[in-house]
Amino acid sequence: MMIADDEDGERIGIQYLLNKLGFEFNIIEAEDGKEALRKLEECAVDILMTDVRMPFIDGLELSEIVRNRFPDTEIIFFSGYDDFSYVKQALSIQAVDYILKPVNPEEFKKVIDLVIARIERKKTVELHDRQLRKVLEPYIITRLLSQIPYEKLRNTYRESELEFLKLYKRMILLEFEEDFFGKTVEDIQELNNKIAENGLALSCDMVDLNPAQGILLFTDEGKSTSYYREAADAIHILIEKEYQVSCFLAVSGLIETPDDIGSVYQETEAYFEERFFHKDIFVYPIESDDRAVNVNSENITRAFNEIEEDIKFCDVFSLKKNVEIILDKCRNNEFQSYIYTRFICGNLIKILYHALPEDQDEIADKIEELYRVNHFSEIEQSLLDLMGRVVRVLDSQQDSPKHMIAIIEKYIRDHYMEVLSLDVLAEKVFLTPHYLSSIFSQEKGIGLNKYIKKVRMDKAEQLLTTTNMKIGDICEAVGYTNLSYFCKTFRNEYGVTPEKYREK
């Protein structure tokens, strides 16, 4: 609530009465109409309670301006001038009521209760409308994309229900090789949240058209095609990194009117026909430098994975090397896109903070800072400072049992096909076999031999489901020399023999 009155005592009195009657408002005060208008521009209010007679801009003039600029604001006049002409003028601009000074508490309470009831009814209606739009708008979009003419929709829906279509200027189609929506993510809103979390501020609406396809409809005006292609590149690498699946994206031409949406969709979807010839290109239509960009994307994804491994295993030397690989590509503008470069650096920040679990609340501010700076050198320095913090933490952890166990885990995963005795593993971290066995069980909650067996069985399961290798070859590939023993171990782990598992 804003209380606008040129007398301090009146403003204090109104607040006292509000408190006494049990009303809890955030109060903004204004000494005259001019100050009230300035403060309203800074912070809109639900209720304006204003005196009629004030300097600079009186209450009636203020209310006319407010009614035009902030039509949802409820207005209450209070004044010592019992003049019907004021009352009539107040009602003409839809004031809720006209309260005379001195204020009668009962009358005052009645008016405030009435205003609150109106606001709550209005918010209930707005909530209902929003929920209805949330269901109706995707349905309307889907009908347009199904080549239902816009003119036919105009005969079915109110003009106000179709108004949102006029905002759309471009679209990006997302297509997956397998079901994604409803399987990997619940729906496209979950993907939208993930995109926002990663610092990609996209002004668009999203609809999942089927389990393998979604559409982004953009409302930005004046953005170039290259802007949308950069956004598509960033979305591709995000999906690949977060969900380990490939996503193909197609950027549309300009949408002039809602009539164009169906035909533009068909044209954009047709770009995916080129996928048959280009398995390593993810953004369409193809441009001359697309192949190089996508090769860079693959290299970056690999570098990100290696940095995560470096942090897990406290490998400071490899961490510095991999971070420098990414910084060097950004420094040399290999991505030819400032949006994509910032996105890459934002992902690097999130990965580096894996080593700083107590400082997770800094991530959002760090990424926001990333999008405020004007030159890459500032981003580079910030990342180097962050890496310095990470290096100090990793250095302090190198002699900890946790670090030694991490080294053993990595060695087992890299050498599961070899002989892995307790003596061999203990030698890698300069511990006695007994002590290594003891701390491994404490840290991992599983014995060392059981962990080795699990790694080998997981790899065997992967080879059975993704390759045509013979069972005997898989047995040797995962470190077993006796086929019968391998099959028995696999059956104990998965409940069926390797042959039956592959058939299933």
Coordinates of C-alpha atoms in Angstrom, one line a residue:
M1 CA 0.0 0.0 0.0
M2 CA 1.1 3.5 -0.7
I3 CA -0.1 6.3 1.5
A4 CA 0.1 9.7 -0.2
D5 CA -0.6 12.7 2.0
D6 CA 1.3 16.0 2.5
E7 CA 0.8 15.8 6.3
D8 CA 3.0 13.5 8.3
G9 CA 0.5 13.1 11.1
E10 CA -2.2 11.8 8.7
R11 CA 0.2 9.2 7.2
I12 CA 1.2 8.1 10.7
G13 CA -2.4 8.0 11.8
I14 CA -3.4 5.8 8.8
Q15 CA -0.6 3.3 9.6
Y16 CA -1.6 3.3 13.3
L17 CA -5.2 2.5 12.3
L18 CA -4.1 -0.3 9.9
N19 CA -2.0 -1.9 12.6
K20 CA -4.7 -1.6 15.2
L21 CA -7.3 -3.2 13.0
G22 CA -4.9 -6.1 12.3
F23 CA -4.0 -5.3 8.6
E24 CA -0.4 -6.2 7.6
F25 CA 0.8 -4.2 4.6
N26 CA 4.2 -3.2 3.2
I27 CA 3.8 0.5 3.4
I28 CA 5.3 3.1 1.0
E29 CA 4.9 6.8 2.0
A30 CA 4.7 9.8 -0.3
E31 CA 4.6 13.5 0.8
D32 CA 2.9 14.7 -2.4
G33 CA 1.6 13.5 -5.7
K34 CA 4.9 14.1 -7.6
E35 CA 6.8 11.9 -5.1
A36 CA 4.1 9.3 -5.2
L37 CA 4.3 9.0 -9.0
R38 CA 8.1 8.7 -8.9
K39 CA 7.9 5.9 -6.3
L40 CA 5.2 4.1 -8.2
E41 CA 7.4 4.0 -11.2
E42 CA 10.0 2.3 -9.1
C43 CA 7.7 -0.1 -7.3
A44 CA 4.0 -0.7 -8.3
V45 CA 1.6 -1.2 -5.4
D46 CA -1.7 -3.1 -4.9
I47 CA -3.5 -0.2 -3.2
L48 CA -3.0 3.6 -3.4
M49 CA -4.5 5.5 -0.6
T50 CA -4.3 9.2 -1.4
D51 CA -5.4 12.6 -0.1
V52 CA -7.3 14.7 -2.6
R53 CA -5.5 18.0 -1.9
M54 CA -1.7 17.7 -2.3
P55 CA 1.0 20.0 -3.8
F56 CA 2.5 19.6 -7.3
I57 CA 0.1 16.8 -8.4
D58 CA -3.2 16.5 -6.5
G59 CA -4.8 13.2 -5.6
L60 CA -7.3 13.3 -8.5
E61 CA -4.7 14.0 -11.1
L62 CA -2.4 11.3 -9.6
S63 CA -5.2 8.8 -9.7
E64 CA -6.0 9.4 -13.3
I65 CA -2.3 8.8 -14.2
V66 CA -2.2 5.7 -12.0
R67 CA -5.4 4.3 -13.6
N68 CA -3.8 4.7 -17.1
R69 CA -0.3 3.4 -16.2
F70 CA -1.2 0.8 -13.5
P71 CA -4.7 -0.3 -14.2
D72 CA -4.6 -3.1 -11.6
T73 CA -4.0 -0.7 -8.7
E74 CA -7.0 -0.2 -6.3
I75 CA -7.5 3.5 -5.3
I76 CA -9.0 4.9 -2.1
F77 CA -9.4 8.7 -1.5
F78 CA -9.5 10.2 1.9
S79 CA -10.0 13.9 2.5
G80 CA -11.5 16.4 4.9
Y81 CA -13.4 18.1 2.1
D82 CA -16.9 16.7 2.1
D83 CA -17.7 17.9 -1.4
F84 CA -19.9 15.8 -3.8
S85 CA -18.0 17.0 -6.8
Y86 CA -14.9 15.3 -5.5
V87 CA -16.8 12.2 -4.8
K88 CA -18.2 12.1 -8.3
Q89 CA -14.8 12.8 -9.9
A90 CA -13.3 10.0 -7.7
L91 CA -15.9 7.5 -8.8
S92 CA -15.4 8.4 -12.4
I93 CA -11.9 7.0 -12.3
Q94 CA -13.0 3.9 -10.5
A95 CA -11.8 4.7 -7.0
V96 CA -12.9 2.1 -4.5
D97 CA -14.3 4.5 -2.0
Y98 CA -14.0 8.0 -0.6
I99 CA -13.2 8.2 3.1
L100 CA -13.7 11.5 5.1
K101 CA -11.3 12.8 7.7
P102 CA -11.4 12.2 10.6
V103 CA -11.5 8.5 9.6
N104 CA -14.2 6.4 11.2
P105 CA -12.5 3.1 12.2
E106 CA -15.5 0.9 11.3
E107 CA -16.0 2.5 8.0
F108 CA -12.2 2.4 7.3
K109 CA -12.1 -1.4 8.1
K110 CA -15.1 -2.0 5.8
V111 CA -13.4 -0.3 2.9
I112 CA -10.0 -2.1 3.4
D113 CA -11.8 -5.4 3.6
L114 CA -13.6 -4.6 0.4
V115 CA -10.4 -3.7 -1.4
I116 CA -8.6 -6.9 -0.2
A117 CA -11.5 -9.0 -1.3
R118 CA -11.4 -7.4 -4.8
I119 CA -7.7 -8.0 -5.1
E120 CA -8.0 -11.6 -4.0
R121 CA -10.8 -12.2 -6.5
K122 CA -8.8 -10.6 -9.2
K123 CA -5.8 -12.8 -8.4
T124 CA -7.9 -15.9 -8.4
V125 CA -9.2 -15.0 -11.8
E126 CA -5.7 -14.3 -13.1
L127 CA -4.4 -17.6 -11.7
H128 CA -7.3 -19.4 -13.4
D129 CA -6.5 -17.6 -16.7
R130 CA -2.8 -18.5 -16.4
Q131 CA -3.6 -22.1 -15.8
L132 CA -6.0 -22.1 -18.7
R133 CA -3.4 -20.5 -21.0
K134 CA -0.8 -23.0 -19.8
V135 CA -3.0 -25.8 -21.3
L136 CA -4.6 -23.9 -24.2
E137 CA -1.6 -22.2 -25.7
P138 CA 0.4 -25.4 -26.4
Y139 CA -2.7 -26.9 -27.9
I140 CA -3.2 -23.9 -30.2
I141 CA 0.5 -24.1 -31.2
T142 CA 0.2 -27.8 -31.9
R143 CA -2.9 -27.2 -34.1
L144 CA -1.0 -24.5 -36.1
L145 CA 1.9 -26.8 -36.6
S146 CA -0.5 -29.5 -37.9
Q147 CA -1.4 -27.1 -40.7
I148 CA -4.7 -25.9 -39.3
P149 CA -5.1 -22.5 -40.9
Y150 CA -4.8 -19.5 -38.6
E151 CA -8.1 -18.2 -40.0
K152 CA -9.9 -21.3 -38.8
L153 CA -8.4 -20.8 -35.3
R154 CA -9.8 -17.3 -35.3
N155 CA -13.2 -18.7 -35.8
T156 CA -12.8 -21.1 -32.9
Y157 CA -11.0 -18.9 -30.3
R158 CA -11.3 -15.4 -29.0
E159 CA -8.9 -12.8 -30.4
S160 CA -7.4 -12.4 -26.9
E161 CA -6.6 -16.1 -26.7
L162 CA -4.6 -15.9 -30.0
E163 CA -2.8 -12.7 -29.2
F164 CA 0.3 -14.5 -27.9
L165 CA 1.0 -15.9 -31.4
K166 CA 1.8 -12.4 -32.7
L167 CA 4.9 -12.3 -30.5
Y168 CA 6.7 -15.2 -32.1
K169 CA 9.6 -14.2 -34.5
R170 CA 11.7 -17.4 -34.8
M171 CA 11.6 -21.1 -33.9
I172 CA 14.2 -23.7 -33.1
L173 CA 13.2 -27.4 -33.4
L174 CA 14.8 -30.0 -31.2
E175 CA 14.9 -33.6 -32.4
F176 CA 16.2 -36.7 -30.6
E177 CA 17.0 -40.1 -32.0
E178 CA 15.1 -41.8 -29.2
D179 CA 12.3 -40.8 -26.9
F180 CA 13.5 -37.9 -24.6
F181 CA 10.4 -36.1 -23.2
G182 CA 8.6 -38.3 -20.7
K183 CA 11.7 -40.6 -20.4
T184 CA 15.0 -38.7 -19.9
V185 CA 13.2 -35.6 -18.7
E186 CA 9.6 -35.3 -17.5
D187 CA 8.7 -32.7 -20.1
I188 CA 10.1 -29.7 -21.9
Q189 CA 9.7 -27.4 -18.9
E190 CA 12.3 -29.5 -17.0
L191 CA 14.6 -28.9 -19.9
N192 CA 13.8 -25.2 -19.9
N193 CA 14.7 -25.0 -16.2
K194 CA 18.0 -26.8 -16.9
I195 CA 18.8 -24.3 -19.7
A196 CA 18.0 -21.4 -17.4
E197 CA 20.2 -22.9 -14.6
N198 CA 23.1 -22.9 -17.0
G199 CA 22.9 -19.2 -17.7
L200 CA 21.2 -19.3 -21.1
A201 CA 18.6 -16.5 -20.8
L202 CA 16.3 -17.3 -23.8
S203 CA 13.1 -15.3 -24.3
C204 CA 11.0 -18.2 -25.7
D205 CA 8.1 -20.5 -25.1
M206 CA 8.7 -24.3 -25.3
V207 CA 6.4 -27.1 -26.3
D208 CA 7.2 -30.8 -26.5
L209 CA 5.4 -32.0 -29.7
N210 CA 6.1 -35.7 -29.2
P211 CA 8.5 -37.8 -27.1
A212 CA 11.3 -37.2 -29.6
Q213 CA 10.7 -33.6 -30.7
G214 CA 10.3 -30.2 -29.1
I215 CA 10.0 -26.6 -30.3
L216 CA 11.3 -23.3 -29.0
L217 CA 9.3 -20.2 -30.1
F218 CA 11.2 -17.0 -29.7
T219 CA 9.8 -13.5 -29.0
D220 CA 13.0 -11.5 -29.4
E221 CA 12.8 -8.8 -32.1
G222 CA 15.7 -7.7 -34.2
K223 CA 17.9 -10.8 -33.4
S224 CA 20.0 -12.1 -36.3
T225 CA 20.1 -15.7 -37.6
S226 CA 23.6 -16.1 -36.1
Y227 CA 22.2 -15.3 -32.7
Y228 CA 19.8 -18.2 -32.9
R229 CA 22.4 -20.6 -34.3
E230 CA 24.7 -19.7 -31.4
A231 CA 21.9 -20.4 -29.0
A232 CA 21.3 -23.8 -30.7
D233 CA 25.0 -24.7 -30.4
A234 CA 24.9 -23.9 -26.7
I235 CA 21.7 -26.0 -26.2
H236 CA 23.2 -28.9 -28.0
I237 CA 26.3 -29.0 -25.8
L238 CA 24.2 -28.6 -22.7
I239 CA 22.0 -31.5 -23.5
E240 CA 24.9 -33.7 -24.5
K241 CA 26.7 -32.8 -21.2
E242 CA 23.7 -33.1 -18.9
Y243 CA 21.9 -36.1 -20.4
Q244 CA 24.5 -37.9 -22.5
V245 CA 22.3 -37.9 -25.6
S246 CA 22.6 -36.3 -29.0
C247 CA 20.1 -33.6 -29.9
F248 CA 19.7 -32.1 -33.4
L249 CA 18.5 -28.6 -33.8
A250 CA 17.1 -26.6 -36.7
V251 CA 16.9 -22.8 -36.8
S252 CA 14.0 -21.3 -38.7
G253 CA 13.7 -18.3 -40.9
L254 CA 11.7 -15.2 -39.8
I255 CA 8.0 -15.5 -38.7
E256 CA 6.2 -12.5 -40.1
T257 CA 2.6 -13.3 -38.9
P258 CA 0.8 -16.1 -37.1
D259 CA -0.3 -17.3 -40.6
D260 CA 3.4 -18.2 -41.2
I261 CA 3.9 -20.4 -38.2
G262 CA 2.7 -23.7 -39.8
S263 CA 4.7 -23.2 -43.1
V264 CA 7.8 -22.0 -41.3
Y265 CA 7.6 -25.1 -39.1
Q266 CA 7.4 -27.4 -42.2
E267 CA 10.4 -25.6 -43.8
T268 CA 12.4 -25.9 -40.6
E269 CA 11.6 -29.6 -40.1
A270 CA 12.8 -30.3 -43.7
Y271 CA 16.3 -29.2 -42.7
F272 CA 16.6 -32.4 -40.7
E273 CA 16.6 -34.4 -44.0
E274 CA 20.3 -33.5 -44.3
R275 CA 21.1 -35.5 -41.2
F276 CA 21.3 -38.7 -43.3
F277 CA 24.6 -37.4 -44.8
H278 CA 26.1 -35.6 -41.8
K279 CA 26.3 -37.7 -38.6
D280 CA 28.7 -35.2 -36.8
I281 CA 26.7 -32.0 -37.5
F282 CA 24.0 -31.1 -35.0
V283 CA 22.7 -27.6 -36.0
Y284 CA 20.8 -27.1 -39.3
P285 CA 20.6 -25.7 -41.9
I286 CA 24.3 -26.5 -42.6
E287 CA 26.7 -23.6 -43.0
S288 CA 30.3 -23.9 -44.2
D289 CA 31.9 -23.8 -40.8
D290 CA 29.5 -26.1 -39.0
R291 CA 31.7 -29.2 -39.1
A292 CA 34.5 -27.4 -37.4
V293 CA 32.2 -26.0 -34.7
N294 CA 30.8 -29.5 -33.9
V295 CA 34.3 -31.0 -33.8
N296 CA 35.1 -28.3 -31.2
S297 CA 32.0 -29.2 -29.3
E298 CA 33.1 -32.8 -29.1
N299 CA 36.6 -31.8 -27.9
I300 CA 35.1 -29.5 -25.2
T301 CA 32.8 -32.2 -23.9
R302 CA 35.8 -34.6 -23.7
A303 CA 37.8 -31.9 -21.8
F304 CA 34.9 -31.3 -19.4
N305 CA 34.8 -35.0 -18.6
E306 CA 38.5 -35.2 -18.0
I307 CA 38.4 -32.1 -15.7
E308 CA 35.7 -33.9 -13.6
E309 CA 38.0 -36.9 -13.4
D310 CA 41.0 -34.7 -12.5
I311 CA 39.1 -33.2 -9.6
K312 CA 37.9 -36.6 -8.4
F313 CA 41.4 -38.0 -8.4
C314 CA 43.2 -34.8 -7.3
D315 CA 45.3 -34.8 -10.5
V316 CA 46.4 -31.1 -10.4
F317 CA 48.8 -31.4 -13.3
S318 CA 46.1 -32.8 -15.7
L319 CA 43.5 -30.3 -14.3
K320 CA 45.7 -27.3 -15.2
K321 CA 46.4 -28.8 -18.7
N322 CA 42.7 -29.4 -19.5
V323 CA 41.5 -26.0 -18.2
E324 CA 44.2 -24.4 -20.3
I325 CA 43.0 -26.3 -23.4
I326 CA 39.5 -24.8 -22.9
L327 CA 40.8 -21.3 -22.2
D328 CA 43.1 -21.4 -25.2
K329 CA 40.1 -22.2 -27.5
C330 CA 38.1 -19.4 -26.0
R331 CA 41.1 -17.0 -26.1
N332 CA 41.6 -17.6 -29.8
N333 CA 37.9 -17.2 -30.5
E334 CA 37.7 -20.7 -32.0
F335 CA 33.9 -20.9 -31.4
Q336 CA 33.3 -17.6 -33.2
S337 CA 30.5 -16.8 -30.8
Y338 CA 30.6 -14.7 -27.6
I339 CA 27.3 -16.4 -26.4
Y340 CA 28.8 -19.9 -26.9
T341 CA 32.1 -18.8 -25.3
R342 CA 30.4 -17.5 -22.2
F343 CA 28.3 -20.7 -22.0
I344 CA 31.4 -22.9 -22.2
C345 CA 33.0 -20.8 -19.4
G346 CA 29.8 -21.1 -17.3
N347 CA 30.0 -24.9 -17.5
L348 CA 33.7 -24.8 -16.6
I349 CA 32.8 -22.7 -13.5
K350 CA 30.2 -25.3 -12.4
I351 CA 32.6 -28.2 -12.8
L352 CA 35.4 -26.5 -10.9
Y353 CA 33.0 -25.9 -8.0
H354 CA 32.7 -29.6 -7.6
A355 CA 36.0 -29.4 -5.7
L356 CA 34.5 -26.6 -3.4
P357 CA 31.4 -28.2 -1.9
E358 CA 31.2 -25.7 0.9
D359 CA 31.1 -22.8 -1.6
Q360 CA 28.2 -24.0 -3.8
D361 CA 26.1 -20.9 -3.1
E362 CA 28.7 -18.8 -5.0
I363 CA 28.0 -20.5 -8.3
A364 CA 25.0 -18.4 -9.3
D365 CA 26.8 -15.1 -8.6
K366 CA 29.9 -16.3 -10.4
I367 CA 27.9 -17.2 -13.6
E368 CA 26.0 -13.9 -13.4
E369 CA 29.3 -12.0 -13.2
L370 CA 30.4 -14.0 -16.3
Y371 CA 27.5 -12.4 -18.3
R372 CA 28.2 -8.9 -17.1
V373 CA 31.9 -8.5 -18.1
N374 CA 32.8 -6.8 -21.3
H375 CA 36.0 -8.7 -22.3
F376 CA 37.2 -12.3 -22.2
S377 CA 40.3 -11.4 -20.3
E378 CA 38.1 -10.7 -17.3
I379 CA 36.5 -14.1 -17.6
E380 CA 39.9 -15.7 -18.0
Q381 CA 41.3 -14.1 -14.9
S382 CA 38.2 -15.1 -12.8
L383 CA 38.6 -18.7 -14.0
L384 CA 42.3 -18.8 -13.2
D385 CA 41.6 -17.4 -9.7
L386 CA 38.9 -20.1 -9.2
M387 CA 41.3 -22.8 -10.5
G388 CA 43.9 -21.6 -8.0
R389 CA 41.5 -22.2 -5.2
V390 CA 40.6 -25.6 -6.5
V391 CA 44.3 -26.5 -6.9
R392 CA 45.0 -25.6 -3.2
V393 CA 42.1 -27.8 -2.1
L394 CA 43.3 -30.7 -4.2
D395 CA 46.8 -30.3 -2.9
S396 CA 45.6 -30.5 0.7
Q397 CA 43.6 -33.7 -0.1
Q398 CA 46.4 -35.7 -1.8
D399 CA 47.6 -37.5 1.3
S400 CA 44.0 -38.2 2.5
P401 CA 42.6 -41.8 2.5
K402 CA 39.8 -40.5 0.2
H403 CA 42.3 -39.4 -2.4
M404 CA 44.2 -42.8 -2.2
I405 CA 40.9 -44.6 -2.6
A406 CA 40.1 -42.4 -5.6
I407 CA 43.5 -43.4 -7.2
I408 CA 42.7 -47.1 -6.6
E409 CA 39.2 -46.7 -8.1
K410 CA 40.7 -45.1 -11.3
Y411 CA 43.3 -47.7 -11.6
I412 CA 40.7 -50.5 -11.3
R413 CA 38.5 -48.9 -14.0
D414 CA 41.5 -48.4 -16.3
H415 CA 43.0 -51.9 -15.7
Y416 CA 40.0 -54.2 -15.0
M417 CA 41.1 -56.5 -17.8
E418 CA 44.4 -57.2 -16.0
V419 CA 45.3 -59.2 -12.8
L420 CA 44.3 -57.0 -9.9
S421 CA 45.6 -58.5 -6.7
L422 CA 45.6 -56.7 -3.3
D423 CA 49.4 -56.5 -3.4
V424 CA 49.5 -54.9 -6.8
L425 CA 46.9 -52.2 -5.8
A426 CA 48.5 -51.5 -2.4
E427 CA 51.9 -50.9 -4.2
K428 CA 50.2 -48.1 -6.3
V429 CA 49.5 -46.0 -3.2
F430 CA 52.5 -47.2 -1.0
L431 CA 50.3 -48.8 1.6
T432 CA 50.2 -52.2 3.2
P433 CA 47.6 -54.6 1.7
H434 CA 45.8 -54.9 5.0
Y435 CA 45.6 -51.1 5.6
L436 CA 44.4 -50.5 2.0
S437 CA 41.7 -53.2 2.3
S438 CA 40.6 -51.6 5.6
I439 CA 40.3 -48.0 4.5
F440 CA 38.7 -49.0 1.2
S441 CA 35.9 -50.8 3.0
Q442 CA 35.5 -47.8 5.3
E443 CA 35.3 -45.2 2.5
K444 CA 33.3 -47.2 0.0
G445 CA 31.1 -49.5 2.2
I446 CA 32.2 -52.4 0.0
G447 CA 35.1 -54.8 0.0
L448 CA 37.9 -54.3 -2.6
N449 CA 37.3 -57.7 -4.3
K450 CA 33.6 -57.0 -4.5
Y451 CA 34.3 -53.6 -6.0
I452 CA 36.6 -55.2 -8.7
K453 CA 33.9 -57.8 -9.5
K454 CA 31.3 -55.0 -9.8
V455 CA 33.4 -53.0 -12.2
R456 CA 34.1 -56.1 -14.4
M457 CA 30.4 -57.2 -14.3
D458 CA 29.3 -53.6 -15.3
K459 CA 31.7 -53.7 -18.2
A460 CA 30.5 -57.2 -19.2
E461 CA 26.9 -56.0 -19.2
Q462 CA 27.8 -53.1 -21.4
L463 CA 29.6 -55.2 -23.9
L464 CA 26.7 -57.7 -24.0
T465 CA 24.2 -55.0 -24.8
T466 CA 26.2 -52.7 -27.1
T467 CA 28.4 -55.2 -29.1
N468 CA 28.2 -58.5 -30.9
M469 CA 31.3 -59.9 -29.2
K470 CA 31.3 -63.6 -28.4
I471 CA 30.8 -64.5 -24.7
G472 CA 34.3 -66.0 -24.5
D473 CA 35.8 -62.8 -25.9
I474 CA 33.9 -60.7 -23.4
C475 CA 35.1 -63.0 -20.6
E476 CA 38.7 -62.3 -21.5
A477 CA 38.0 -58.6 -22.1
V478 CA 36.9 -58.0 -18.5
G479 CA 39.7 -59.9 -16.9
Y480 CA 38.5 -63.5 -16.5
T481 CA 40.5 -66.5 -17.8
N482 CA 37.9 -69.2 -17.0
L483 CA 34.7 -68.9 -19.0
S484 CA 32.7 -71.2 -16.7
Y485 CA 33.7 -69.1 -13.7
F486 CA 32.8 -65.9 -15.6
C487 CA 29.3 -67.2 -16.5
K488 CA 28.7 -68.3 -12.9
T489 CA 29.8 -64.9 -11.5
F490 CA 27.6 -63.1 -14.1
R491 CA 24.6 -65.2 -13.2
N492 CA 25.1 -64.5 -9.5
E493 CA 25.2 -60.7 -10.3
Y494 CA 22.3 -60.5 -12.8
G495 CA 20.2 -63.6 -12.2
V496 CA 20.7 -65.1 -15.7
T497 CA 23.5 -66.3 -17.8
P498 CA 25.3 -63.9 -20.2
E499 CA 23.5 -65.6 -23.2
K500 CA 20.0 -65.1 -21.6
Y501 CA 20.8 -61.6 -20.6
R502 CA 21.8 -60.7 -24.2
E503 CA 18.5 -62.3 -25.5
K504 CA 16.5 -60.3 -23.0

